[in-house]
PDB file of C-alpha atoms in Angstrom:
ATOM      1  CA  UNK A 541      16.317  19.915 -11.040  1.00 39.00           C
ATOM      2  CA  UNK A 542      13.012  21.160  -9.277  1.00 39.00           C
ATOM      3  CA  UNK A 543      12.613  24.983  -9.972  1.00 37.00           C
ATOM      4  CA  UNK A 544      13.667  27.104  -6.726  1.00 38.00           C
ATOM      5  CA  UNK A 545      12.569  30.494  -7.837  1.00 38.00           C
ATOM      6  CA  UNK A 546      11.300  33.096  -5.474  1.00 41.00           C
ATOM      7  CA  UNK A 547       7.903  32.907  -7.038  1.00 44.00           C
ATOM      8  CA  UNK A 548       6.923  29.291  -7.201  1.00 48.00           C
ATOM      9  CA  UNK A 549       4.597  27.871  -9.542  1.00 57.00           C
ATOM     10  CA  UNK A 550       1.025  27.715  -8.195  1.00 59.00           C
ATOM     11  CA  UNK A 551      -0.339  24.297  -7.239  1.00 60.00           C
ATOM     12  CA  UNK A 552      -1.918  22.447 -10.147  1.00 65.00           C
ATOM     13  CA  UNK A 553      -5.550  21.791  -9.912  1.00 60.00           C
ATOM     14  CA  UNK A 554      -5.079  18.165  -9.864  1.00 76.00           C
ATOM     15  CA  UNK A 555      -2.554  17.990  -7.058  1.00 92.00           C
ATOM     16  CA  UNK A 556      -3.783  16.115  -3.874  1.00 96.00           C
ATOM     17  CA  UNK A 557      -0.673  17.283  -1.986  1.00 97.00           C
ATOM     18  CA  UNK A 558       1.444  20.260  -2.872  1.00 97.00           C
ATOM     19  CA  UNK A 559       4.923  21.510  -1.640  1.00 97.00           C
ATOM     20  CA  UNK A 560       6.146  24.800  -2.423  1.00 97.00           C
ATOM     21  CA  UNK A 561       9.576  26.097  -1.419  1.00 97.00           C
ATOM     22  CA  UNK A 562       9.730  23.833   1.616  1.00 98.00           C
ATOM     23  CA  UNK A 563      12.705  24.144   3.841  1.00 97.00           C
ATOM     24  CA  UNK A 564      13.522  22.149   7.004  1.00 97.00           C
ATOM     25  CA  UNK A 565      16.495  22.617   9.116  1.00 96.00           C
ATOM     26  CA  UNK A 566      17.780  20.635  12.244  1.00 94.00           C
ATOM     27  CA  UNK A 567      19.987  23.266  13.941  1.00 93.00           C
ATOM     28  CA  UNK A 568      22.581  24.322  11.628  1.00 94.00           C
ATOM     29  CA  UNK A 569      21.946  21.544   9.046  1.00 94.00           C
ATOM     30  CA  UNK A 570      19.667  22.156   6.358  1.00 95.00           C
ATOM     31  CA  UNK A 571      17.840  18.871   5.732  1.00 97.00           C
ATOM     32  CA  UNK A 572      15.359  19.868   2.976  1.00 97.00           C
ATOM     33  CA  UNK A 573      16.057  23.104   0.593  1.00 96.00           C
ATOM     34  CA  UNK A 574      13.325  24.556  -1.357  1.00 96.00           C
ATOM     35  CA  UNK A 575      11.429  21.438  -2.259  1.00 97.00           C
ATOM     36  CA  UNK A 576       8.537  21.881  -4.878  1.00 97.00           C
ATOM     37  CA  UNK A 577       6.717  18.754  -5.368  1.00 97.00           C
ATOM     38  CA  UNK A 578       3.107  17.986  -6.290  1.00 97.00           C
ATOM     39  CA  UNK A 579       1.289  14.495  -6.012  1.00 97.00           C
ATOM     40  CA  UNK A 580      -1.866  13.935  -7.866  1.00 97.00           C
ATOM     41  CA  UNK A 581      -4.722  11.892  -6.521  1.00 96.00           C
ATOM     42  CA  UNK A 582      -4.034   8.246  -7.573  1.00 96.00           C
ATOM     43  CA  UNK A 583      -0.495   8.672  -8.175  1.00 97.00           C
ATOM     44  CA  UNK A 584       2.273   6.542  -6.595  1.00 97.00           C
ATOM     45  CA  UNK A 585       5.476   8.545  -5.933  1.00 98.00           C
ATOM     46  CA  UNK A 586       8.507   6.731  -4.833  1.00 98.00           C
ATOM     47  CA  UNK A 587      11.411   8.893  -3.263  1.00 98.00           C
ATOM     48  CA  UNK A 588      14.881   7.295  -3.307  1.00 97.00           C
ATOM     49  CA  UNK A 589      18.190   8.644  -2.623  1.00 95.00           C
ATOM     50  CA  UNK A 590      21.266   8.030  -0.401  1.00 94.00           C
ATOM     51  CA  UNK A 591      21.240   7.954   3.238  1.00 91.00           C
ATOM     52  CA  UNK A 592      21.002  11.380   4.959  1.00 90.00           C
ATOM     53  CA  UNK A 593      19.447  12.921   1.704  1.00 93.00           C
ATOM     54  CA  UNK A 594      16.242  14.085   3.582  1.00 95.00           C
ATOM     55  CA  UNK A 595      13.819  11.347   2.339  1.00 96.00           C
ATOM     56  CA  UNK A 596      12.097  10.480   5.626  1.00 95.00           C
ATOM     57  CA  UNK A 597      11.881  14.205   6.605  1.00 96.00           C
ATOM     58  CA  UNK A 598      10.220  14.896   3.310  1.00 97.00           C
ATOM     59  CA  UNK A 599       7.707  12.082   3.896  1.00 96.00           C
ATOM     60  CA  UNK A 600       7.170  13.259   7.697  1.00 96.00           C
ATOM     61  CA  UNK A 601       6.446  16.980   6.752  1.00 96.00           C
ATOM     62  CA  UNK A 602       3.490  16.018   4.536  1.00 96.00           C
ATOM     63  CA  UNK A 603       1.137  15.360   7.747  1.00 93.00           C
ATOM     64  CA  UNK A 604       3.204  17.691  10.012  1.00 93.00           C
ATOM     65  CA  UNK A 605       4.906  15.125  11.899  1.00 94.00           C
ATOM     66  CA  UNK A 606       7.953  17.299  11.138  1.00 95.00           C
ATOM     67  CA  UNK A 607       7.198  21.133  11.248  1.00 94.00           C
ATOM     68  CA  UNK A 608       8.710  22.986   8.240  1.00 96.00           C
ATOM     69  CA  UNK A 609      10.865  26.212   8.635  1.00 96.00           C
ATOM     70  CA  UNK A 610       9.871  27.692   5.209  1.00 96.00           C
ATOM     71  CA  UNK A 611       7.431  27.336   2.399  1.00 97.00           C
ATOM     72  CA  UNK A 612       4.054  25.921   2.227  1.00 96.00           C
ATOM     73  CA  UNK A 613       2.258  22.409   2.088  1.00 96.00           C
ATOM     74  CA  UNK A 614      -1.344  21.942   1.013  1.00 96.00           C
ATOM     75  CA  UNK A 615      -3.704  18.912   0.905  1.00 96.00           C
ATOM     76  CA  UNK A 616      -6.796  19.133  -1.004  1.00 94.00           C
ATOM     77  CA  UNK A 617      -5.745  22.807  -1.656  1.00 94.00           C
ATOM     78  CA  UNK A 618      -5.647  23.677   1.774  1.00 94.00           C
ATOM     79  CA  UNK A 619      -2.613  24.670   3.936  1.00 95.00           C
ATOM     80  CA  UNK A 620      -1.845  21.893   6.592  1.00 93.00           C
ATOM     81  CA  UNK A 621      -3.502  23.060   9.889  1.00 91.00           C
ATOM     82  CA  UNK A 622      -0.775  23.884  12.508  1.00 87.00           C
ATOM     83  CA  UNK A 623      -2.420  21.922  15.518  1.00 86.00           C
ATOM     84  CA  UNK A 624      -5.639  20.845  17.326  1.00 88.00           C
ATOM     85  CA  UNK A 625      -8.666  18.907  15.887  1.00 87.00           C
ATOM     86  CA  UNK A 626      -8.184  20.035  12.278  1.00 90.00           C
ATOM     87  CA  UNK A 627      -4.532  18.649  12.158  1.00 92.00           C
ATOM     88  CA  UNK A 628      -5.810  15.415  13.777  1.00 89.00           C
ATOM     89  CA  UNK A 629      -8.375  15.019  10.982  1.00 89.00           C
ATOM     90  CA  UNK A 630      -5.571  15.552   8.333  1.00 92.00           C
ATOM     91  CA  UNK A 631      -3.511  12.878  10.016  1.00 91.00           C
ATOM     92  CA  UNK A 632      -6.479  10.619   9.805  1.00 91.00           C
ATOM     93  CA  UNK A 633      -6.959  11.257   6.156  1.00 95.00           C
ATOM     94  CA  UNK A 634      -3.162  10.708   5.403  1.00 96.00           C
ATOM     95  CA  UNK A 635      -2.240   7.405   6.593  1.00 94.00           C
ATOM     96  CA  UNK A 636       1.064   6.637   7.759  1.00 95.00           C
ATOM     97  CA  UNK A 637       3.262   3.492   7.904  1.00 96.00           C
ATOM     98  CA  UNK A 638       6.680   3.587   9.901  1.00 92.00           C
ATOM     99  CA  UNK A 639       9.596   1.376   9.509  1.00 89.00           C
ATOM    100  CA  UNK A 640       9.178   0.646  13.360  1.00 90.00           C
ATOM    101  CA  UNK A 641       5.391  -0.778  13.024  1.00 88.00           C
ATOM    102  CA  UNK A 642       4.344   1.324  16.285  1.00 90.00           C
ATOM    103  CA  UNK A 643       1.669  -1.178  17.241  1.00 95.00           C
ATOM    104  CA  UNK A 644       0.108  -0.896  20.643  1.00 95.00           C
ATOM    105  CA  UNK A 645       1.759  -3.889  22.451  1.00 96.00           C
ATOM    106  CA  UNK A 646      -1.099  -4.345  24.916  1.00 97.00           C
ATOM    107  CA  UNK A 647      -3.753  -4.539  22.185  1.00 97.00           C
ATOM    108  CA  UNK A 648      -4.471  -7.422  20.233  1.00 98.00           C
ATOM    109  CA  UNK A 649      -4.263  -7.229  16.365  1.00 98.00           C
ATOM    110  CA  UNK A 650      -8.012  -6.556  15.896  1.00 98.00           C
ATOM    111  CA  UNK A 651      -8.002  -3.793  18.439  1.00 97.00           C
ATOM    112  CA  UNK A 652      -5.002  -2.161  17.084  1.00 97.00           C
ATOM    113  CA  UNK A 653      -6.853  -1.865  13.895  1.00 97.00           C
ATOM    114  CA  UNK A 654     -10.323  -0.673  15.099  1.00 97.00           C
ATOM    115  CA  UNK A 655      -8.882   1.554  17.846  1.00 96.00           C
ATOM    116  CA  UNK A 656      -8.345   4.708  15.452  1.00 94.00           C
ATOM    117  CA  UNK A 657     -11.831   4.395  13.604  1.00 95.00           C
ATOM    118  CA  UNK A 658     -13.654   4.039  16.965  1.00 95.00           C
ATOM    119  CA  UNK A 659     -11.514   6.854  18.871  1.00 93.00           C
ATOM    120  CA  UNK A 660     -11.117   9.366  16.065  1.00 91.00           C
ATOM    121  CA  UNK A 661     -13.796   8.570  13.359  1.00 91.00           C
ATOM    122  CA  UNK A 662     -16.352   7.933  16.249  1.00 92.00           C
ATOM    123  CA  UNK A 663     -17.371   4.685  14.439  1.00 94.00           C
ATOM    124  CA  UNK A 664     -19.645   2.147  16.212  1.00 95.00           C
ATOM    125  CA  UNK A 665     -17.519  -0.539  17.829  1.00 95.00           C
ATOM    126  CA  UNK A 666     -19.056  -3.443  15.898  1.00 96.00           C
ATOM    127  CA  UNK A 667     -18.627  -1.754  12.666  1.00 96.00           C
ATOM    128  CA  UNK A 668     -14.918  -0.840  13.229  1.00 96.00           C
ATOM    129  CA  UNK A 669     -14.362  -4.521  14.230  1.00 97.00           C
ATOM    130  CA  UNK A 670     -16.054  -5.795  11.127  1.00 96.00           C
ATOM    131  CA  UNK A 671     -13.900  -3.327   8.911  1.00 96.00           C
ATOM    132  CA  UNK A 672     -10.821  -4.619  10.721  1.00 97.00           C
ATOM    133  CA  UNK A 673     -11.540  -8.220  10.085  1.00 97.00           C
ATOM    134  CA  UNK A 674     -12.056  -7.267   6.437  1.00 96.00           C
ATOM    135  CA  UNK A 675      -8.702  -5.428   6.079  1.00 96.00           C
ATOM    136  CA  UNK A 676      -7.083  -8.401   8.009  1.00 97.00           C
ATOM    137  CA  UNK A 677      -8.386 -10.659   5.089  1.00 96.00           C
ATOM    138  CA  UNK A 678      -6.905  -8.208   2.542  1.00 94.00           C
ATOM    139  CA  UNK A 679      -3.452  -8.452   4.273  1.00 96.00           C
ATOM    140  CA  UNK A 680      -3.909 -12.296   4.721  1.00 95.00           C
ATOM    141  CA  UNK A 681      -3.743 -12.155   8.503  1.00 97.00           C
ATOM    142  CA  UNK A 682      -7.370 -12.912   9.641  1.00 96.00           C
ATOM    143  CA  UNK A 683      -6.095 -15.867  11.569  1.00 97.00           C
ATOM    144  CA  UNK A 684      -4.059 -13.322  13.847  1.00 97.00           C
ATOM    145  CA  UNK A 685      -7.124 -11.360  14.925  1.00 97.00           C
ATOM    146  CA  UNK A 686      -6.666 -12.238  18.522  1.00 97.00           C
ATOM    147  CA  UNK A 687      -3.036 -12.257  18.644  1.00 98.00           C
ATOM    148  CA  UNK A 688      -0.662  -9.605  20.400  1.00 97.00           C
ATOM    149  CA  UNK A 689       2.085  -7.944  18.469  1.00 97.00           C
ATOM    150  CA  UNK A 690       4.831  -9.659  20.314  1.00 96.00           C
ATOM    151  CA  UNK A 691       3.366 -12.827  18.718  1.00 97.00           C
ATOM    152  CA  UNK A 692       3.877 -11.691  15.302  1.00 96.00           C
ATOM    153  CA  UNK A 693       6.825 -11.691  12.811  1.00 95.00           C
ATOM    154  CA  UNK A 694       8.133  -8.490  11.703  1.00 95.00           C
ATOM    155  CA  UNK A 695       6.470  -8.815   8.384  1.00 95.00           C
ATOM    156  CA  UNK A 696       3.131  -9.640   9.855  1.00 96.00           C
ATOM    157  CA  UNK A 697       3.367  -6.609  12.210  1.00 96.00           C
ATOM    158  CA  UNK A 698       3.906  -4.388   9.174  1.00 95.00           C
ATOM    159  CA  UNK A 699       1.176  -5.864   7.549  1.00 96.00           C
ATOM    160  CA  UNK A 700      -1.266  -5.026  10.565  1.00 97.00           C
ATOM    161  CA  UNK A 701       0.163  -1.552  10.528  1.00 96.00           C
ATOM    162  CA  UNK A 702      -0.871  -1.161   6.950  1.00 96.00           C
ATOM    163  CA  UNK A 703      -4.395  -2.515   7.780  1.00 97.00           C
ATOM    164  CA  UNK A 704      -4.619  -0.091  10.797  1.00 96.00           C
ATOM    165  CA  UNK A 705      -3.931   2.942   8.494  1.00 96.00           C
ATOM    166  CA  UNK A 706      -6.147   1.669   5.927  1.00 96.00           C
ATOM    167  CA  UNK A 707      -8.872   1.425   8.588  1.00 96.00           C
ATOM    168  CA  UNK A 708      -9.235   5.126   8.737  1.00 95.00           C
ATOM    169  CA  UNK A 709     -10.111   5.179   5.086  1.00 94.00           C
ATOM    170  CA  UNK A 710      -7.395   7.779   4.136  1.00 96.00           C
ATOM    171  CA  UNK A 711      -7.044   9.569   0.956  1.00 96.00           C
ATOM    172  CA  UNK A 712      -3.458   9.071   0.775  1.00 97.00           C
ATOM    173  CA  UNK A 713      -0.934   6.874   2.488  1.00 97.00           C
ATOM    174  CA  UNK A 714       2.682   7.607   3.425  1.00 97.00           C
ATOM    175  CA  UNK A 715       5.340   4.844   3.799  1.00 97.00           C
ATOM    176  CA  UNK A 716       8.555   5.694   5.499  1.00 96.00           C
ATOM    177  CA  UNK A 717      11.125   2.810   4.905  1.00 95.00           C
ATOM    178  CA  UNK A 718       8.270   0.317   5.501  1.00 95.00           C
ATOM    179  CA  UNK A 719      10.564  -2.855   4.876  1.00 95.00           C
ATOM    180  CA  UNK A 720      14.002  -1.574   6.232  1.00 92.00           C
ATOM    181  CA  UNK A 721      13.600  -3.172   9.693  1.00 89.00           C
ATOM    182  CA  UNK A 722      12.434  -6.433   8.304  1.00 92.00           C
ATOM    183  CA  UNK A 723      14.507  -9.649   7.647  1.00 91.00           C
ATOM    184  CA  UNK A 724      15.158 -10.099   3.876  1.00 89.00           C
ATOM    185  CA  UNK A 725      12.592 -13.045   3.687  1.00 88.00           C
ATOM    186  CA  UNK A 726       9.823 -10.749   5.034  1.00 92.00           C
ATOM    187  CA  UNK A 727       9.998  -7.914   2.803  1.00 94.00           C
ATOM    188  CA  UNK A 728       8.098  -9.452  -0.109  1.00 94.00           C
ATOM    189  CA  UNK A 729       4.993  -9.977   1.952  1.00 94.00           C
ATOM    190  CA  UNK A 730       4.736  -6.487   2.968  1.00 95.00           C
ATOM    191  CA  UNK A 731       5.650  -5.189  -0.656  1.00 96.00           C
ATOM    192  CA  UNK A 732       2.701  -7.399  -2.173  1.00 95.00           C
ATOM    193  CA  UNK A 733       0.358  -5.584   0.065  1.00 96.00           C
ATOM    194  CA  UNK A 734       1.717  -2.349  -1.250  1.00 96.00           C
ATOM    195  CA  UNK A 735       1.768  -3.362  -4.807  1.00 95.00           C
ATOM    196  CA  UNK A 736      -2.106  -4.269  -4.399  1.00 95.00           C
ATOM    197  CA  UNK A 737      -2.756  -0.870  -2.896  1.00 95.00           C
ATOM    198  CA  UNK A 738      -0.975   0.930  -5.840  1.00 95.00           C
ATOM    199  CA  UNK A 739      -2.671  -1.082  -8.353  1.00 94.00           C
ATOM    200  CA  UNK A 740      -6.203  -0.238  -6.493  1.00 94.00           C
ATOM    201  CA  UNK A 741      -5.332   3.433  -7.163  1.00 94.00           C
ATOM    202  CA  UNK A 742      -4.252   4.517  -3.547  1.00 96.00           C
ATOM    203  CA  UNK A 743      -2.297   8.015  -3.558  1.00 97.00           C
ATOM    204  CA  UNK A 744       1.081   6.828  -2.192  1.00 98.00           C
ATOM    205  CA  UNK A 745       4.366   8.596  -1.077  1.00 98.00           C
ATOM    206  CA  UNK A 746       6.905   5.868  -0.692  1.00 97.00           C
ATOM    207  CA  UNK A 747      10.410   6.162   0.792  1.00 97.00           C
ATOM    208  CA  UNK A 748      12.184   3.168   0.318  1.00 95.00           C
ATOM    209  CA  UNK A 749      15.508   1.284  -0.789  1.00 93.00           C
ATOM    210  CA  UNK A 750      13.361  -1.193  -2.556  1.00 94.00           C
ATOM    211  CA  UNK A 751      14.415  -0.420  -6.222  1.00 95.00           C
ATOM    212  CA  UNK A 752      12.367  -3.227  -7.726  1.00 94.00           C
ATOM    213  CA  UNK A 753       9.273  -1.777  -6.055  1.00 95.00           C
ATOM    214  CA  UNK A 754      10.070   1.560  -7.502  1.00 96.00           C
ATOM    215  CA  UNK A 755      10.653   0.254 -10.897  1.00 95.00           C
ATOM    216  CA  UNK A 756       7.556  -1.704 -11.020  1.00 94.00           C
ATOM    217  CA  UNK A 757       4.667   0.164  -9.064  1.00 95.00           C
ATOM    218  CA  UNK A 758       5.767   3.900  -8.989  1.00 97.00           C
ATOM    219  CA  UNK A 759       4.080   6.417 -11.385  1.00 97.00           C
ATOM    220  CA  UNK A 760       6.933   8.689 -10.804  1.00 97.00           C
ATOM    221  CA  UNK A 761      10.506   8.449  -9.032  1.00 97.00           C
ATOM    222  CA  UNK A 762      11.912  11.463  -7.130  1.00 97.00           C
ATOM    223  CA  UNK A 763      15.413  11.442  -6.398  1.00 97.00           C
ATOM    224  CA  UNK A 764      16.554  13.411  -3.270  1.00 97.00           C
ATOM    225  CA  UNK A 765      20.131  14.289  -2.806  1.00 95.00           C
ATOM    226  CA  UNK A 766      21.488  16.581  -0.319  1.00 94.00           C
ATOM    227  CA  UNK A 767      18.143  17.967   0.583  1.00 95.00           C
ATOM    228  CA  UNK A 768      17.099  18.980  -2.992  1.00 96.00           C
ATOM    229  CA  UNK A 769      15.175  17.191  -5.836  1.00 96.00           C
ATOM    230  CA  UNK A 770      17.848  16.326  -8.019  1.00 95.00           C
ATOM    231  CA  UNK A 771      15.644  14.784 -10.388  1.00 96.00           C
ATOM    232  CA  UNK A 772      12.325  13.071 -11.081  1.00 96.00           C
ATOM    233  CA  UNK A 773      10.936  11.042 -13.872  1.00 96.00           C
ATOM    234  CA  UNK A 774       9.183   7.847 -14.749  1.00 97.00           C
ATOM    235  CA  UNK A 775      10.646   4.726 -13.459  1.00 97.00           C
ATOM    236  CA  UNK A 776      11.680   3.657 -16.948  1.00 96.00           C
ATOM    237  CA  UNK A 777      13.517   6.889 -17.571  1.00 96.00           C
ATOM    238  CA  UNK A 778      15.061   7.296 -14.249  1.00 97.00           C
ATOM    239  CA  UNK A 779      16.378   3.632 -14.054  1.00 96.00           C
ATOM    240  CA  UNK A 780      17.517   3.229 -17.674  1.00 95.00           C
ATOM    241  CA  UNK A 781      18.633   6.972 -18.396  1.00 95.00           C
ATOM    242  CA  UNK A 782      19.196   9.099 -15.279  1.00 95.00           C
ATOM    243  CA  UNK A 783      19.904  12.602 -16.063  1.00 93.00           C
ATOM    244  CA  UNK A 784      22.002  13.641 -13.254  1.00 91.00           C
ATOM    245  CA  UNK A 785      25.434  12.565 -12.258  1.00 94.00           C
ATOM    246  CA  UNK A 786      24.350  12.116  -8.511  1.00 94.00           C
ATOM    247  CA  UNK A 787      21.579   9.754  -9.593  1.00 95.00           C
ATOM    248  CA  UNK A 788      23.841   7.863 -12.079  1.00 95.00           C
ATOM    249  CA  UNK A 789      26.291   7.434  -9.019  1.00 95.00           C
ATOM    250  CA  UNK A 790      23.550   6.342  -6.803  1.00 95.00           C
ATOM    251  CA  UNK A 791      21.991   3.947  -9.055  1.00 95.00           C
ATOM    252  CA  UNK A 792      25.574   2.390  -9.733  1.00 94.00           C
ATOM    253  CA  UNK A 793      25.944   1.451  -6.033  1.00 93.00           C
ATOM    254  CA  UNK A 794      22.287   0.155  -5.408  1.00 92.00           C
ATOM    255  CA  UNK A 795      21.540  -1.662  -8.392  1.00 89.00           C
ATOM    256  CA  UNK A 796      22.735  -5.357  -8.883  1.00 80.00           C
ATOM    257  CA  UNK A 797      25.424  -5.599 -11.436  1.00 64.00           C
TER     258      UNK A 797
END
């Protein structure tokens, strides 16, 4: 169990993202309880747990898409800004991929990817378009540059969403259930891109039900249950010898027999 003492441990010098005593409530329901979590630069942290355990909320607090009711979150050693230009900059530096893609339907694939660098990073339009084409090659969709989101499969839309986040040249990436809205045959194409990012050293926080990805690509698995970190460990240790009864019960239900 993660410590929940009144005086949390200080943030390690190596932590890119650090959460201390983070609490989040929705009305009378406490969704996150005194979360302490450090994510090192280049680390892939996969967050798993039953539905309703607070996984997506935890992910969304890291760039203040959800405000917190208690505790602190720091990025590069600095507290997350509350609002304004400073918060926009942090959100540009922490890319996010949602389960519902969130592409602009009236823009082509190329324009979806280049919009952020032009609008927020103030990149020259030609340079932004060139970067977008390079990223489309990476996600194997350069042939869809002039298509609109409605002309793409779900898996293709999610790969465009990943390319769009990468176009901002983020220091870390958040993935909130990136494959849960996809048909099964489309899941692998998105996971392949994520595996490539992980192998390239991208700092990643991934909320997912894809246990194969967690086992193969995570540096650390964080198991959330009832809003608390019930345990965290290497994938090998977590999947072969979970320490908590809650984790054992969860794995018994989600892993193939």
